[in-house]
GROMACS .gro file of C-alpha atoms in nm:
model
  113
    1MET     CA    1  -1.975  -0.790  -0.232
    2PRO     CA    2  -2.259  -0.614  -0.049
    3TRP     CA    3  -2.371  -0.751   0.283
    4SER     CA    4  -2.704  -0.926   0.292
    5ARG     CA    5  -2.911  -1.038   0.586
    6PRO     CA    6  -2.858  -1.409   0.658
    7SER     CA    7  -3.146  -1.641   0.584
    8LYS     CA    8  -3.365  -1.745   0.877
    9ALA     CA    9  -3.343  -2.105   0.762
   10PRO     CA   10  -3.061  -2.301   0.929
   11MET     CA   11  -2.758  -2.349   0.708
   12SER     CA   12  -2.443  -2.550   0.754
   13ASP     CA   13  -2.233  -2.231   0.753
   14GLY     CA   14  -2.486  -1.972   0.863
   15PRO     CA   15  -2.699  -1.883   1.160
   16SER     CA   16  -2.828  -2.191   1.330
   17PRO     CA   17  -3.143  -2.223   1.543
   18GLY     CA   18  -2.918  -2.182   1.847
   19GLY     CA   19  -2.738  -1.873   1.711
   20TRP     CA   20  -2.449  -1.781   1.487
   21THR     CA   21  -2.167  -2.015   1.410
   22ASP     CA   22  -1.820  -1.867   1.444
   23THR     CA   23  -1.758  -1.901   1.071
   24ALA     CA   24  -2.087  -1.734   0.975
   25ALA     CA   25  -2.038  -1.450   1.223
   26ARG     CA   26  -1.684  -1.387   1.099
   27ALA     CA   27  -1.801  -1.387   0.737
   28ALA     CA   28  -2.087  -1.143   0.809
   29LEU     CA   29  -1.861  -0.913   1.009
   30ARG     CA   30  -1.598  -0.923   0.737
   31GLN     CA   31  -1.858  -0.825   0.474
   32ILE     CA   32  -1.974  -0.535   0.692
   33PHE     CA   33  -1.615  -0.419   0.751
   34ASP     CA   34  -1.522  -0.444   0.382
   35ALA     CA   35  -1.834  -0.248   0.281
   36ALA     CA   36  -1.753   0.025   0.536
   37VAL     CA   37  -1.393   0.057   0.416
   38ALA     CA   38  -1.500   0.064   0.050
   39SER     CA   39  -1.761   0.334   0.116
   40ALA     CA   40  -1.497   0.552   0.284
   41ASP     CA   41  -1.256   0.538  -0.014
   42PRO     CA   42  -1.195   0.905  -0.103
   43GLY     CA   43  -1.152   0.836  -0.475
   44ALA     CA   44  -1.477   0.643  -0.497
   45ALA     CA   45  -1.656   0.903  -0.284
   46VAL     CA   46  -1.562   1.191  -0.513
   47LEU     CA   47  -1.671   0.995  -0.820
   48ARG     CA   48  -2.018   0.941  -0.671
   49HIS     CA   49  -2.065   1.318  -0.638
   50LEU     CA   50  -1.915   1.460  -0.957
   51PRO     CA   51  -2.132   1.702  -1.153
   52GLU     CA   52  -2.156   1.697  -1.531
   53LYS     CA   53  -1.821   1.745  -1.704
   54PRO     CA   54  -1.749   2.110  -1.769
   55SER     CA   55  -1.721   2.231  -2.128
   56GLY     CA   56  -1.427   2.455  -2.040
   57ARG     CA   57  -1.135   2.449  -1.802
   58CYS     CA   58  -1.151   2.296  -1.452
   59VAL     CA   59  -0.913   2.409  -1.177
   60VAL     CA   60  -0.875   2.176  -0.879
   61VAL     CA   61  -0.771   2.302  -0.535
   62GLY     CA   62  -0.763   2.074  -0.232
   63ALA     CA   63  -0.607   2.009   0.105
   64GLY     CA   64  -0.593   1.716   0.343
   65LYS     CA   65  -0.492   1.351   0.349
   66ALA     CA   66  -0.773   1.245   0.114
   67SER     CA   67  -0.710   1.522  -0.138
   68VAL     CA   68  -0.451   1.327  -0.337
   69ALA     CA   69  -0.676   1.023  -0.389
   70MET     CA   70  -0.969   1.247  -0.477
   71ALA     CA   71  -0.760   1.449  -0.724
   72ALA     CA   72  -0.624   1.133  -0.889
   73ALA     CA   73  -0.976   0.992  -0.927
   74LEU     CA   74  -1.098   1.317  -1.080
   75ASP     CA   75  -0.802   1.328  -1.319
   76THR     CA   76  -0.880   0.976  -1.438
   77ALA     CA   77  -1.257   1.029  -1.465
   78TRP     CA   78  -1.224   1.356  -1.653
   79SER     CA   79  -0.930   1.264  -1.878
   80ASP     CA   80  -1.085   1.461  -2.166
   81VAL     CA   81  -1.135   1.782  -1.963
   82ASP     CA   82  -0.881   2.069  -1.955
   83LEU     CA   83  -0.781   2.007  -1.594
   84SER     CA   84  -0.510   2.151  -1.370
   85GLY     CA   85  -0.464   2.241  -1.006
   86VAL     CA   86  -0.287   2.173  -0.682
   87VAL     CA   87  -0.360   1.975  -0.367
   88VAL     CA   88  -0.171   1.981  -0.038
   89THR     CA   89  -0.130   1.676   0.183
   90ARG     CA   90   0.088   1.587   0.481
   91HIS     CA   91   0.452   1.484   0.444
   92GLY     CA   92   0.488   1.125   0.325
   93GLN     CA   93   0.132   1.103   0.186
   94GLY     CA   94   0.200   1.242  -0.161
   95THR     CA   95   0.155   1.023  -0.467
   96PRO     CA   96   0.105   1.122  -0.832
   97ALA     CA   97  -0.235   1.269  -0.915
   98GLY     CA   98  -0.209   1.299  -1.292
   99ARG     CA   99  -0.226   1.656  -1.412
  100ILE     CA  100  -0.284   1.791  -1.062
  101GLU     CA  101   0.025   1.903  -0.869
  102VAL     CA  102   0.073   1.749  -0.525
  103LEU     CA  103   0.250   1.944  -0.249
  104GLU     CA  104   0.347   1.804   0.090
  105ALA     CA  105   0.350   2.007   0.411
  106SER     CA  106   0.346   1.948   0.785
  107HIS     CA  107   0.023   1.878   0.968
  108PRO     CA  108  -0.161   2.002   1.167
  109THR     CA  109   0.058   2.312   1.187
  110PRO     CA  110   0.174   2.431   0.843
  111ASP     CA  111   0.547   2.471   0.788
  112HIS     CA  112   0.745   2.680   0.540
  113GLU     CA  113   0.690   2.424   0.262
   0.00000   0.00000   0.00000
């Protein structure tokens, strides 16, 4: 739910003429926090910036903690595209990313894996 500016009119659970109520302030802050977290979701972020689907093959290469979520989102969004690739993330952060291979390695200094 997107955050909206509270009405200037006094409400029972909103800003009062004397200031914010605890409940209204907590609700507004929670909406702001939730919107910030949602906007930082790597899967959602990559979907907002995808170009047109390619007519041929697409090879995905990525690295970093967000690469797995981004690869999985791309795999789902482009299920009808010939897609393959590999992403590297830190140990313990790997989850399935569809047709894209996920490798785990140490961070920030790469190891032999």
